[in-house]
PDB file of C-alpha atoms in Angstrom:
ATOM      1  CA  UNK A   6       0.000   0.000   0.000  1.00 47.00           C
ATOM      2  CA  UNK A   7       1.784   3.569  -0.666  1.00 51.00           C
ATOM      3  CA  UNK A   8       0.310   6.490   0.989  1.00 49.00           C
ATOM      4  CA  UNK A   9      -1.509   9.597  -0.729  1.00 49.00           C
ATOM      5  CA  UNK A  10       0.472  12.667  -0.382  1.00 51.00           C
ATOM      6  CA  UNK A  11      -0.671  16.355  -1.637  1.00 51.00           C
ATOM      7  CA  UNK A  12       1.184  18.145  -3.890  1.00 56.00           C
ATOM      8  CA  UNK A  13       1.721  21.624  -2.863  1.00 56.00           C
ATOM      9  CA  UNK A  14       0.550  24.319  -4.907  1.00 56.00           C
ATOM     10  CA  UNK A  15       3.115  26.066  -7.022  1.00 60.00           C
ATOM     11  CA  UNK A  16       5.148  29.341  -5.929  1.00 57.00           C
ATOM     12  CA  UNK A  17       3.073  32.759  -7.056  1.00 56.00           C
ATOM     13  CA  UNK A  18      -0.099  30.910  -7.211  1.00 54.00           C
ATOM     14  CA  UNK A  19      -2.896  32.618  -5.955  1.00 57.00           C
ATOM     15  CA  UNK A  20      -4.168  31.381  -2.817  1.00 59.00           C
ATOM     16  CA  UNK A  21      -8.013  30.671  -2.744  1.00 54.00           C
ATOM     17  CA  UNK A  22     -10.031  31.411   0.039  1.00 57.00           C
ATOM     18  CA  UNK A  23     -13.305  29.284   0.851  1.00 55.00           C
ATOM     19  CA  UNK A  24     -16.203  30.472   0.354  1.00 54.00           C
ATOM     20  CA  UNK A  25     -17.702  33.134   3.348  1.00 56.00           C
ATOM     21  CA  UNK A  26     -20.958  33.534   4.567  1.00 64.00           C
ATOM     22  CA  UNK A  27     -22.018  37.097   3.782  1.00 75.00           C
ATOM     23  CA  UNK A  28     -24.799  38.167   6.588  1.00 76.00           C
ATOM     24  CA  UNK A  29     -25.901  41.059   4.541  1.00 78.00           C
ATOM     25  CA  UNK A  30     -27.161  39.003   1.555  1.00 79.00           C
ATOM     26  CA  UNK A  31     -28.702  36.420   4.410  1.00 85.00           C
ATOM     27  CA  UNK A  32     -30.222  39.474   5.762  1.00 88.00           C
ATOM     28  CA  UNK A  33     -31.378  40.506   2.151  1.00 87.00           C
ATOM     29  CA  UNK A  34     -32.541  37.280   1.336  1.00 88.00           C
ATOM     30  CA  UNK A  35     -35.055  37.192   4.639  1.00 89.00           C
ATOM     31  CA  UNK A  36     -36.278  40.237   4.179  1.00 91.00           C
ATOM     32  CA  UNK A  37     -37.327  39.414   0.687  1.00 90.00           C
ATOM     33  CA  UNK A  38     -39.191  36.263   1.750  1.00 91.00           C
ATOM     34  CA  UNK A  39     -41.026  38.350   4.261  1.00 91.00           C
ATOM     35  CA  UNK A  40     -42.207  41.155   1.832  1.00 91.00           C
ATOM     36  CA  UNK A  41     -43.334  38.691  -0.622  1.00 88.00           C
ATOM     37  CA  UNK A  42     -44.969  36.506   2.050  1.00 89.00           C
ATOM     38  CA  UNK A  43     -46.992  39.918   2.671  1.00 91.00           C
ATOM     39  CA  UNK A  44     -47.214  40.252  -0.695  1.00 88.00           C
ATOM     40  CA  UNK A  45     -49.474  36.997  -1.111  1.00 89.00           C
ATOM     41  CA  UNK A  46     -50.582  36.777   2.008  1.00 90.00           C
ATOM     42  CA  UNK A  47     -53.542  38.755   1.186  1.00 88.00           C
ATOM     43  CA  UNK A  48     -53.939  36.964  -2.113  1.00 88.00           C
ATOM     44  CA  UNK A  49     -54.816  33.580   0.012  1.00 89.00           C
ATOM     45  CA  UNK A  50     -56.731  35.013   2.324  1.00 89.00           C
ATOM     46  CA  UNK A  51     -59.046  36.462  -0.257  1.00 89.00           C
ATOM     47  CA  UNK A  52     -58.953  32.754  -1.915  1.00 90.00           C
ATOM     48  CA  UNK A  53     -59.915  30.979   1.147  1.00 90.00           C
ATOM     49  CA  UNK A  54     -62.432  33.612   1.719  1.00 89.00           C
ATOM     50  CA  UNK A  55     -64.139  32.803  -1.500  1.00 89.00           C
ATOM     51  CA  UNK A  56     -64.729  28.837  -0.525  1.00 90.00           C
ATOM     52  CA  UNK A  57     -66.100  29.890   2.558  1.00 89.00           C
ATOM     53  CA  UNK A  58     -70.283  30.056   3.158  1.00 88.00           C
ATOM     54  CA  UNK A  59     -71.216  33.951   3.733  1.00 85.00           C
ATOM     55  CA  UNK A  60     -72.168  33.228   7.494  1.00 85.00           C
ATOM     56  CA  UNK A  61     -68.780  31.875   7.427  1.00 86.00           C
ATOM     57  CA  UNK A  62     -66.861  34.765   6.018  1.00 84.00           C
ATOM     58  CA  UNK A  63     -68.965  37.424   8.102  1.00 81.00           C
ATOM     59  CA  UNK A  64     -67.569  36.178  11.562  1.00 81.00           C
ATOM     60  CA  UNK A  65     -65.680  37.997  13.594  1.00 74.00           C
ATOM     61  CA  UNK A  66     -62.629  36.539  14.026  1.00 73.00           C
ATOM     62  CA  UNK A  67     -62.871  35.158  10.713  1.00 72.00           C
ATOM     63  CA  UNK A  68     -62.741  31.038  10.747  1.00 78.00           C
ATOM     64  CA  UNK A  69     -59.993  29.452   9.035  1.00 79.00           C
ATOM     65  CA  UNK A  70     -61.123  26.003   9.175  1.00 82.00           C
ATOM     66  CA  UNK A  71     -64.306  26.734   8.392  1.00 84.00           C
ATOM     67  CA  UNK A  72     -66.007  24.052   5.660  1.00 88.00           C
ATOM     68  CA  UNK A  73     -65.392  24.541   2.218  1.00 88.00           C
ATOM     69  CA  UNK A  74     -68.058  25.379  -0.637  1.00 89.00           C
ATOM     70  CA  UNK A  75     -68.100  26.888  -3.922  1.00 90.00           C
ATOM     71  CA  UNK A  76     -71.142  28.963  -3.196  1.00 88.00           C
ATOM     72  CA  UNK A  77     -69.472  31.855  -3.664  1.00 87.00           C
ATOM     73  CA  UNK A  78     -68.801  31.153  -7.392  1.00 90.00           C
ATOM     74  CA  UNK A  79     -72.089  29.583  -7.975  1.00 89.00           C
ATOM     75  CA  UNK A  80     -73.797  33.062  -6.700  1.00 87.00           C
ATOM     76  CA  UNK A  81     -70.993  35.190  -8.887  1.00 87.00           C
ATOM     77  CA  UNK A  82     -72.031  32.985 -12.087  1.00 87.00           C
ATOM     78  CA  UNK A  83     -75.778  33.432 -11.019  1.00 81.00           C
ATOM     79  CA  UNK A  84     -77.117  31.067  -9.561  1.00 74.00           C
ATOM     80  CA  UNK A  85     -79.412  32.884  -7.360  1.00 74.00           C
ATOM     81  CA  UNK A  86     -79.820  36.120 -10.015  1.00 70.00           C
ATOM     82  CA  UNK A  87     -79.354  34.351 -12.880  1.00 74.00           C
ATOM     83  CA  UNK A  88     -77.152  37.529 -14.120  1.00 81.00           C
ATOM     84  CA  UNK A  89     -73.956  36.089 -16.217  1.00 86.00           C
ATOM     85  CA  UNK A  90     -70.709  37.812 -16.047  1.00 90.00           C
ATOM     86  CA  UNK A  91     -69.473  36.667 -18.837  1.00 92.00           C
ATOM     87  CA  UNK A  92     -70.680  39.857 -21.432  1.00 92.00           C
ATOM     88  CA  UNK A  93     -68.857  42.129 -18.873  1.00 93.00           C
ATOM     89  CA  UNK A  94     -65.757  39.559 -19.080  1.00 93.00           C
ATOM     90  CA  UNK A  95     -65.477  39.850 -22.733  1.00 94.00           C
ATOM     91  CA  UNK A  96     -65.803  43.536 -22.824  1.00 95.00           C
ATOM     92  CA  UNK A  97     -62.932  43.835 -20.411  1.00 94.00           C
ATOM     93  CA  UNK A  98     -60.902  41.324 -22.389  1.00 94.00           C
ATOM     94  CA  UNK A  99     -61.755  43.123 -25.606  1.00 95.00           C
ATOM     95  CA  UNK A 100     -61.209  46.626 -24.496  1.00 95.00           C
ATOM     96  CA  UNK A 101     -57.967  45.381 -22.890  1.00 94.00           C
ATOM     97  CA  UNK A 102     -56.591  43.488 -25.417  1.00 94.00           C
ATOM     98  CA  UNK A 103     -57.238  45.984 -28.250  1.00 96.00           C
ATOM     99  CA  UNK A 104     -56.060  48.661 -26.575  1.00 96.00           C
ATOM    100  CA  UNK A 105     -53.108  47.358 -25.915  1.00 95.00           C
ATOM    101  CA  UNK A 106     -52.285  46.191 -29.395  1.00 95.00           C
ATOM    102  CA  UNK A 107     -53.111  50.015 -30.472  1.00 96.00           C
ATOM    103  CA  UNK A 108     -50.935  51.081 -27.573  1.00 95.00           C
ATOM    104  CA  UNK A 109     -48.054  48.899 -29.229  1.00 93.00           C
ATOM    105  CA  UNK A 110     -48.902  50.285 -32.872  1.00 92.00           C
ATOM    106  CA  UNK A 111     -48.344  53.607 -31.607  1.00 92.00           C
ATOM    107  CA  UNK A 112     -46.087  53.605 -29.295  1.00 91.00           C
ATOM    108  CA  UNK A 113     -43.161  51.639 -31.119  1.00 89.00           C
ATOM    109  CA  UNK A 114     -42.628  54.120 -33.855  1.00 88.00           C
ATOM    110  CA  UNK A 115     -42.821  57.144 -31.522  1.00 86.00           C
ATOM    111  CA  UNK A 116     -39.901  55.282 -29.370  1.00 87.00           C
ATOM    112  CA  UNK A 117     -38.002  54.668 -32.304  1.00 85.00           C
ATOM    113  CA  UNK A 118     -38.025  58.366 -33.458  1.00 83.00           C
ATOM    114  CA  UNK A 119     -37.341  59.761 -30.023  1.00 83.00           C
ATOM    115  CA  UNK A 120     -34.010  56.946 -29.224  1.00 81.00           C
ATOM    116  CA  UNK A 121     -32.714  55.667 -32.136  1.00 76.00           C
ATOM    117  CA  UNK A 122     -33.159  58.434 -34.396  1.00 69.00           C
ATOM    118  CA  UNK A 123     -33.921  61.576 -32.022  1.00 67.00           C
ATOM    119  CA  UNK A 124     -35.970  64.159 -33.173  1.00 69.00           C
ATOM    120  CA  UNK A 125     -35.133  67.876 -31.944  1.00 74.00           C
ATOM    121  CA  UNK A 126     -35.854  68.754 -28.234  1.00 73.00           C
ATOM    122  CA  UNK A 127     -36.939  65.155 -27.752  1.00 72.00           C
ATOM    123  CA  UNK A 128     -36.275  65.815 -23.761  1.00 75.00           C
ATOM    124  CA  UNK A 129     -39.311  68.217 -24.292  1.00 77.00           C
ATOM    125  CA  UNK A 130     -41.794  65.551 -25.911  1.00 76.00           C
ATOM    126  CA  UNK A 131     -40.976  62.880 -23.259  1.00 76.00           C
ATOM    127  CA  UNK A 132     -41.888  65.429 -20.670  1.00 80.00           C
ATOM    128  CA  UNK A 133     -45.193  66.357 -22.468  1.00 79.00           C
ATOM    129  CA  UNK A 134     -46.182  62.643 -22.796  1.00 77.00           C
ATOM    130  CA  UNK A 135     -45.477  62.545 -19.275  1.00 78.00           C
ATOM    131  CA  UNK A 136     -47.668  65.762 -18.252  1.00 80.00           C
ATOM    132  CA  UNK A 137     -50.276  64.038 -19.718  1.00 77.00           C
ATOM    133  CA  UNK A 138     -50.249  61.651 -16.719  1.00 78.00           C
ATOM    134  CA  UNK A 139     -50.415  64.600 -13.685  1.00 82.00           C
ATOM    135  CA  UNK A 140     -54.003  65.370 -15.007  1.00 81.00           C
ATOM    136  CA  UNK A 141     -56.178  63.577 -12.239  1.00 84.00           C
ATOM    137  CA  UNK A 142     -58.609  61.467 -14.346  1.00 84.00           C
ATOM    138  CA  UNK A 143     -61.655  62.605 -12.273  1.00 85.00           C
ATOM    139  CA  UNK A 144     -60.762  66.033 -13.671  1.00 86.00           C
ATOM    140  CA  UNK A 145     -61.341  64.940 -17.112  1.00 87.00           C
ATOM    141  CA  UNK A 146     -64.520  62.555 -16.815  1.00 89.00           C
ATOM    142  CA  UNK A 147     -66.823  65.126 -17.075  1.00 90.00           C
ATOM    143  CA  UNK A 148     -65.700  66.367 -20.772  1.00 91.00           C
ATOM    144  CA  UNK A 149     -65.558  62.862 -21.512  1.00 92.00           C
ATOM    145  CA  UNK A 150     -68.330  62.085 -20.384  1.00 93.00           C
ATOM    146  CA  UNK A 151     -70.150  65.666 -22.586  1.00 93.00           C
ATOM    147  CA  UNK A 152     -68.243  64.645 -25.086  1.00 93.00           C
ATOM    148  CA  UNK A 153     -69.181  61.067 -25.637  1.00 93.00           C
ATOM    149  CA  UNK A 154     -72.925  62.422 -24.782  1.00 93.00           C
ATOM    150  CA  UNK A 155     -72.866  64.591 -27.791  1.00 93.00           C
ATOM    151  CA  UNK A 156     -71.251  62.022 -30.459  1.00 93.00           C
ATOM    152  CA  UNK A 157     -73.449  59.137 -29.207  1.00 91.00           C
ATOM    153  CA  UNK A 158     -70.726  56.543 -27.743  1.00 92.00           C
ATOM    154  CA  UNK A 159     -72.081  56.807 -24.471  1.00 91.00           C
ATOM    155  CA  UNK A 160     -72.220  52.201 -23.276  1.00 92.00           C
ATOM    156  CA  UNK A 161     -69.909  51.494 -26.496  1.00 93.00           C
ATOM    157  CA  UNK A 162     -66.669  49.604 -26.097  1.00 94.00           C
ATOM    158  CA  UNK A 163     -65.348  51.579 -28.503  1.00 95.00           C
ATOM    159  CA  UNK A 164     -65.017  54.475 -26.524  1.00 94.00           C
ATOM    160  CA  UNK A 165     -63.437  52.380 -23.430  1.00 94.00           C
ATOM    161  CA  UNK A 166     -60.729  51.650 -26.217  1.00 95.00           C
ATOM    162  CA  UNK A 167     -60.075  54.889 -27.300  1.00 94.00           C
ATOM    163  CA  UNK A 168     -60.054  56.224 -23.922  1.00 94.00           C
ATOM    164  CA  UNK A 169     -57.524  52.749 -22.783  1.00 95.00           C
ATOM    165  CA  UNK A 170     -55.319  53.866 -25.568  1.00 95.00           C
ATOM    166  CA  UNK A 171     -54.797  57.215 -24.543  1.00 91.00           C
ATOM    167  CA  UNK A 172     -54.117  56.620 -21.098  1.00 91.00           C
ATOM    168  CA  UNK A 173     -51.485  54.061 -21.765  1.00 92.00           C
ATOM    169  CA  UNK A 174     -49.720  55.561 -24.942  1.00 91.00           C
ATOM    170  CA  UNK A 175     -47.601  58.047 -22.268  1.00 90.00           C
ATOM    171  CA  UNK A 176     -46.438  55.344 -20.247  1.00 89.00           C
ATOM    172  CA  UNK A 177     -45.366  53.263 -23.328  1.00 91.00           C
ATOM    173  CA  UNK A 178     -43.588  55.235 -24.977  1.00 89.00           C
ATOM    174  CA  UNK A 179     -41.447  56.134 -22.098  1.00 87.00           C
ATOM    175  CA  UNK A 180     -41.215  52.221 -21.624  1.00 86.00           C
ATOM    176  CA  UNK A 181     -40.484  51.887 -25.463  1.00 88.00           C
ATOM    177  CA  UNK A 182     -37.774  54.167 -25.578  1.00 86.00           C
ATOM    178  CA  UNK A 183     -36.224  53.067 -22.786  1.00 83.00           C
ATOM    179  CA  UNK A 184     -35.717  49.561 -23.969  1.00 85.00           C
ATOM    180  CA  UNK A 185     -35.317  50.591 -27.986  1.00 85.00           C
ATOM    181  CA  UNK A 186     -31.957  52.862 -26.444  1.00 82.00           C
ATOM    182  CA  UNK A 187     -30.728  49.408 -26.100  1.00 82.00           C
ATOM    183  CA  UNK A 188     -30.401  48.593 -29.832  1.00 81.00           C
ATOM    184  CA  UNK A 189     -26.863  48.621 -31.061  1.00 82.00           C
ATOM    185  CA  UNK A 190     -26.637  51.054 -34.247  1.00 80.00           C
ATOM    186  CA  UNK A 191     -24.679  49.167 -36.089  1.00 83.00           C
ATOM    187  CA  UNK A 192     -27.620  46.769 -36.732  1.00 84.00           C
ATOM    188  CA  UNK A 193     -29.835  49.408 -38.029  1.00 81.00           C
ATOM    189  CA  UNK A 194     -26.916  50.770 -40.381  1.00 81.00           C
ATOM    190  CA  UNK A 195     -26.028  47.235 -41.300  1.00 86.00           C
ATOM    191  CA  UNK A 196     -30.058  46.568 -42.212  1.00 83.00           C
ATOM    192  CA  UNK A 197     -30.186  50.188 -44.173  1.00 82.00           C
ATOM    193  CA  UNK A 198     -27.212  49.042 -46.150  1.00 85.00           C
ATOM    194  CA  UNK A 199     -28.974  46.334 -47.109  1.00 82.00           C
ATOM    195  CA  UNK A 200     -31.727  48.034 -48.419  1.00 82.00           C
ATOM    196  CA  UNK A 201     -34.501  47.688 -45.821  1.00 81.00           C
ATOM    197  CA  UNK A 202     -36.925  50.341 -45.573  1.00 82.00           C
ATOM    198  CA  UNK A 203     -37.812  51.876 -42.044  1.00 79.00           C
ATOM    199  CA  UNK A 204     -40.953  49.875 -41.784  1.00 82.00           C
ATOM    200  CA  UNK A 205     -39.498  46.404 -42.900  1.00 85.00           C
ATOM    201  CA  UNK A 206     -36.406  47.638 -40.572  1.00 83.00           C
ATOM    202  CA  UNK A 207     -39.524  47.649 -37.755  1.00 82.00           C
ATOM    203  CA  UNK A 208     -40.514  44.694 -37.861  1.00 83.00           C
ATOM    204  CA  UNK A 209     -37.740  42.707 -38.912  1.00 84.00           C
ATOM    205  CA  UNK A 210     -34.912  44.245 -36.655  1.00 84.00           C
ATOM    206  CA  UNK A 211     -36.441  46.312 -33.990  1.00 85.00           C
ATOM    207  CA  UNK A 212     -39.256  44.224 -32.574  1.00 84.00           C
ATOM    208  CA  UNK A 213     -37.477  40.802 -32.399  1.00 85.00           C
ATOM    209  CA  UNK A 214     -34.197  42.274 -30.389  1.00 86.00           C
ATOM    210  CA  UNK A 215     -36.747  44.372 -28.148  1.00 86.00           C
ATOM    211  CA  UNK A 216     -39.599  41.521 -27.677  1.00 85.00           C
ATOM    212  CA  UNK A 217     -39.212  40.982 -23.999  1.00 84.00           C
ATOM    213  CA  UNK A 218     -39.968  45.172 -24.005  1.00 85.00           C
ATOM    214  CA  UNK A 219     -42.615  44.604 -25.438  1.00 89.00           C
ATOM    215  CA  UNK A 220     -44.071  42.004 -23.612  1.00 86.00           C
ATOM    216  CA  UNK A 221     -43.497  44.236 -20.393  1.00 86.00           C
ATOM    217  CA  UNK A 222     -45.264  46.765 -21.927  1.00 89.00           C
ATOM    218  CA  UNK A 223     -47.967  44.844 -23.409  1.00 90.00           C
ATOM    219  CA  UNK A 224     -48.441  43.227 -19.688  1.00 89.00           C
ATOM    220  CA  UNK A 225     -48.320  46.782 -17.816  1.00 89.00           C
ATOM    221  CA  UNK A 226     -50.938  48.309 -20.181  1.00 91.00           C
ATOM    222  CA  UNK A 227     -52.973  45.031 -20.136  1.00 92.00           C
ATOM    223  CA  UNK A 228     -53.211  45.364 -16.572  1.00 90.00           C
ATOM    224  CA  UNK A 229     -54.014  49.270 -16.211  1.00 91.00           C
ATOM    225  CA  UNK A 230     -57.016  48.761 -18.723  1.00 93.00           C
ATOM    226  CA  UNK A 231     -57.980  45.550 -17.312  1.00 93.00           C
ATOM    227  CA  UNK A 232     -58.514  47.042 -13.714  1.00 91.00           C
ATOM    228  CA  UNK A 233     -59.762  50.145 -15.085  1.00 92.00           C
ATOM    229  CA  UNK A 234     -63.103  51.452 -12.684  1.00 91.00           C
ATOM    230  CA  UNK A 235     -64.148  55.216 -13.087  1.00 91.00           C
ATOM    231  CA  UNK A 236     -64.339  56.005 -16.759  1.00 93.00           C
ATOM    232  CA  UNK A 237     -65.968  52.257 -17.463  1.00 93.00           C
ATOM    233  CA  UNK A 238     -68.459  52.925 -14.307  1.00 92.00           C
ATOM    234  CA  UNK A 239     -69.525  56.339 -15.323  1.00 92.00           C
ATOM    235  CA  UNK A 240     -69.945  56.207 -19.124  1.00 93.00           C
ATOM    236  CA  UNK A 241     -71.338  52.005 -19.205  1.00 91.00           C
ATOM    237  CA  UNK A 242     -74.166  50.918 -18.262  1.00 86.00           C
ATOM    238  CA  UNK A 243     -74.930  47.386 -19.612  1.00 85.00           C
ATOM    239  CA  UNK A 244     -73.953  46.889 -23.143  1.00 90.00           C
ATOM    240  CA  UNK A 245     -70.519  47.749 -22.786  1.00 91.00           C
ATOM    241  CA  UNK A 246     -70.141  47.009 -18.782  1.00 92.00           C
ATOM    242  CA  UNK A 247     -66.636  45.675 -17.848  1.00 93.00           C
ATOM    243  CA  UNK A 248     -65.665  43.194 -15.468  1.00 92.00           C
ATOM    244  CA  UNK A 249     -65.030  45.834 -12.519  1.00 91.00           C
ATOM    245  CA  UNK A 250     -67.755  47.430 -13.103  1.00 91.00           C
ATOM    246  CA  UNK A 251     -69.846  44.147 -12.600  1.00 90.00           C
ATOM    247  CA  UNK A 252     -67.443  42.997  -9.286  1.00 87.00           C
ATOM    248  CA  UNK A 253     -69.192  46.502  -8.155  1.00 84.00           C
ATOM    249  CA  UNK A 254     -72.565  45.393  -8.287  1.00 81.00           C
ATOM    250  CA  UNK A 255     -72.327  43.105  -5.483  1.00 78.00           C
ATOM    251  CA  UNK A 256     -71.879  45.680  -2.477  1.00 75.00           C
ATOM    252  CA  UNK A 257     -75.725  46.538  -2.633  1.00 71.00           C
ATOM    253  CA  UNK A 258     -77.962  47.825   0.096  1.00 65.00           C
ATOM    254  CA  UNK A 259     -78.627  44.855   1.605  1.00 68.00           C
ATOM    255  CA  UNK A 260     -74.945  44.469   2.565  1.00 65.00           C
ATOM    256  CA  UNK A 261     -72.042  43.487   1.933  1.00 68.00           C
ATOM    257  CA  UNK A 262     -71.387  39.795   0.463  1.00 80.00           C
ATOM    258  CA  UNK A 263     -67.900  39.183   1.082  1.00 85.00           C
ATOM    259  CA  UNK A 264     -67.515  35.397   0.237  1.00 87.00           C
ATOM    260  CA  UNK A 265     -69.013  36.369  -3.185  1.00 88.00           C
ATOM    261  CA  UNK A 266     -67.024  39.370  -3.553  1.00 88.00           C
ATOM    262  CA  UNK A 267     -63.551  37.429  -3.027  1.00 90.00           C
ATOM    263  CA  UNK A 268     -65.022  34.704  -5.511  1.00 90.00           C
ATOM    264  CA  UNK A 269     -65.725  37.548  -8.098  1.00 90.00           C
ATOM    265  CA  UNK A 270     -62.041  38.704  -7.241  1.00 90.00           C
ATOM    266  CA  UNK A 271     -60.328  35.906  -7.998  1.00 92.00           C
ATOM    267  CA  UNK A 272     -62.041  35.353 -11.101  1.00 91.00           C
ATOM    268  CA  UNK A 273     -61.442  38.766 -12.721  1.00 91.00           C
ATOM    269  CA  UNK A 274     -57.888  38.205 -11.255  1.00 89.00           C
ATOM    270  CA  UNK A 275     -57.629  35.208 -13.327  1.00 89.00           C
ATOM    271  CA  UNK A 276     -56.397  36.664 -16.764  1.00 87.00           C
ATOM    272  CA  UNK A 277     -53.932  39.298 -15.554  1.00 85.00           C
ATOM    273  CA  UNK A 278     -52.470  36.066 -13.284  1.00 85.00           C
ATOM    274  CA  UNK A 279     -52.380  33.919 -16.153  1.00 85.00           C
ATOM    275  CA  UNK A 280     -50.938  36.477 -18.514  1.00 81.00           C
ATOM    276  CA  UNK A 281     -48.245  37.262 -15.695  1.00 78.00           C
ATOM    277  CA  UNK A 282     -47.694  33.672 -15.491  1.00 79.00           C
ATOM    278  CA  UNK A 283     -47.431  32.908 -19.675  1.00 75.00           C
ATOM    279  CA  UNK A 284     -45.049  36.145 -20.121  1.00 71.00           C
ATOM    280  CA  UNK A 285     -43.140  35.751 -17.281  1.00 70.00           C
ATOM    281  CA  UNK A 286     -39.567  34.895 -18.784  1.00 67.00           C
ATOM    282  CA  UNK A 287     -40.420  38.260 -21.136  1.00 64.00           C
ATOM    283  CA  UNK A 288     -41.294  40.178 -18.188  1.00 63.00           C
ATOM    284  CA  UNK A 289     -38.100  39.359 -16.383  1.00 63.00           C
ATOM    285  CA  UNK A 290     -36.167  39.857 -19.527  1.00 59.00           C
ATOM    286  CA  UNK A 291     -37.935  43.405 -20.264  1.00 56.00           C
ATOM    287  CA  UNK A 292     -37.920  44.816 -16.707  1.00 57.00           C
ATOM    288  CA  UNK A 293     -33.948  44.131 -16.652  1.00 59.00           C
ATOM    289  CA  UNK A 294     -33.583  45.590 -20.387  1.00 56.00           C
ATOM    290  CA  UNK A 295     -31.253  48.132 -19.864  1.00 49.00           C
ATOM    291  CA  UNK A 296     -29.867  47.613 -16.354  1.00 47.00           C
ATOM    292  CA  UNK A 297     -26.600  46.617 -16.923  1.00 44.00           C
ATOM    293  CA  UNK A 298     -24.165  48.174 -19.021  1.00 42.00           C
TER     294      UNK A 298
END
C-alpha cells in the first residue's frame, strides 16, 4: 500500500479562500421572503375567503377552518340572479386586449423616433407625454363624459378603447424608448445598407431584439385597462359594462357579500395572473432591459 500525499501548490499561485458567509445578503434574502410573504398573504386570504359560506366569512374573528363550498362562485355565475358575467368579461378582455395592441402600434414608432433616431428637443416631448399623466382622471370625466354624450358613444366599447389607448400611450412610450436605447446602431446601419426600408427595418430588426420590451409593456398596459373602474363605471351601463364594473354590483344595500365578492375577485384576477404567469420569462427579460451596461 503507498500512501496519498498532496502536492503543494506552485510558488506565485494565488491562494483561494473558501467560500464566506455574507450576513448582509442572508439578511437581504429574509427580508425578501417576508415582503413577498406579505405580498401573497392577502392573495390567500381572499382565496380561502371565496370557498367559505357567507355566514362563514362574516364572523368575527374570521374562521380558518371553516367548511369549504363553492357557493361563492355559484352566486358570482348566477345562480341565485341568474345575471352572467361573462358579457362584462369579454368587454374587459376586448377593451384590454385591443387597446393594448393600439398602444403597441403607436407607441413603437414614436420610441423609435425619439431613441434611435432623435428628433429635436426630444427631452421636451418625453416630458409632455409625461404631463399628460399629472391630469387627475376625475378632472377629465366630465368632458368625456359631454363629449361622448354629444357624439353618441355613451355604453360602447369603442369608446373604453379609445379612452384605454390614450391613457397608456404616455407610459409606453417612455417604456419603449427606454428599452429601444438598447439597440446597437450598427444593426440598423447594417439593415439600411442592405436596403430595408424603415418599416421592414420595424418589424424585422427592432421588434425581435426588443420583444421581452414589449411584452413588459404589453403586460403593464394590459393590466391598467384591465382594472380600469371610473371612466368604465360612469360612461357604461350594460352593453358595454366591464368586469369591474360588474365585481361593483355586489356591495348593494342589503350588505355586503364578502364570500361572493372574493369569488368575483379571484375570477377577474384570473387573466392578468395567467398572462403574468405565460409572459413571465419576457417580463423578467424586459424589466432588466437596460440595467446593466
Amino acid at each position: 500500500m503507498t500512501a496519498t500525499t498532496l502536492e503543494a501548490p506552485p510558488a506565485g499561485a494565488p491562494r483561494v479562500n473558501p467560500p464566506s458567509r455574507n450576513p448582509a445578503g442572508t439578511l437581504l434574502t429574509v427580508l425578501a421572503w417576508v415582503v413577498g410573504v406579505l405580498f401573497v398573504l392577502p392573495v390567500l386570504w381572499m382565496l380561502l375567503t371565496s370557498l367559505h359560506s357567507e355566514t362563514d366569512a362574516a364572523t368575527n374573528p374570521p374562521s380558518l377552518f371553516a367548511p369549504l363550498t363553492f357557493d361563492g362562485y355559484a352566486n358570482f355565475f348566477g345562480a341565485q340572479t341568474g345575471t352572467s358575467p361573462w358579457p362584462a368579461l369579454l368587454n374587459s378582455l376586448t377593451a384590454s386586449v385591443l387597446s393594448t395592441a393600439l398602444v403597441l402600434v403607436l407607441s413603437i414608432p414614436a420610441a423609435y423616433a425619439l431613441s434611435i433616431r432623435p428628433v429635436r428637443k426630444w427631452t421636451d416631448v418625453l416630458f409632455f407625454f409625461l404631463s399628460t399623466k399629472m391630469l387627475p382622471v376625475v378632472a377629465g370625466l366630465l368632458p368625456v363624459y359631454l363629449i361622448a354624450q354629444g357624439i353618441g358613444m355613451l355604453d360602447n366599447i369603442w369608446l373604453l378603447i379609445i379612452l384605454y389607448t390614450s391613457m397608456n400611450l404616455p407610459i409606453a412610450v417612455w417604456m419603449m424608448r427606454s428599452f429601444l436605447a438598447e439597440v446597437p446602431v450598427e444593426v440598423l446601419e447594417a439593415a439600411s445598407i442592405d436596403g430595408c426600408s424603415l418599416t421592414r427595418t420595424l418589424r424585422t430588426v427592432v421588434v425581435p431584439m426588443v420583444l421581452p420590451g414589449i411584452a413588459a409593456t404589453s403586460l403593464i398596459c394590459f393590466i391598467f385597462s384591465w382594472n380600469e373602474l371610473l371612466f368604465a363605471r360612469v360612461l357604461t351601463a350594460t352593453v358595454a359594462q366591464t368586469a369591474p364594473v360588474f365585481l361593483t354590483g355586489f356591495v348593494t344595500s342589503q350588505g355586503l357579500f364578502l364570500a361572493t365578492v372574493c369569488a368575483a375577485s379571484v375570477v377577474v384576477s384570473l387573466p392578468v395572473l395567467i398572462a403574468g404567469f405565460a409572459a413571465q420569462d419576457k417580463l423578467v427579460q424586459g424589466l432588466s432591459l437596460g440595467a446593466i451596461k
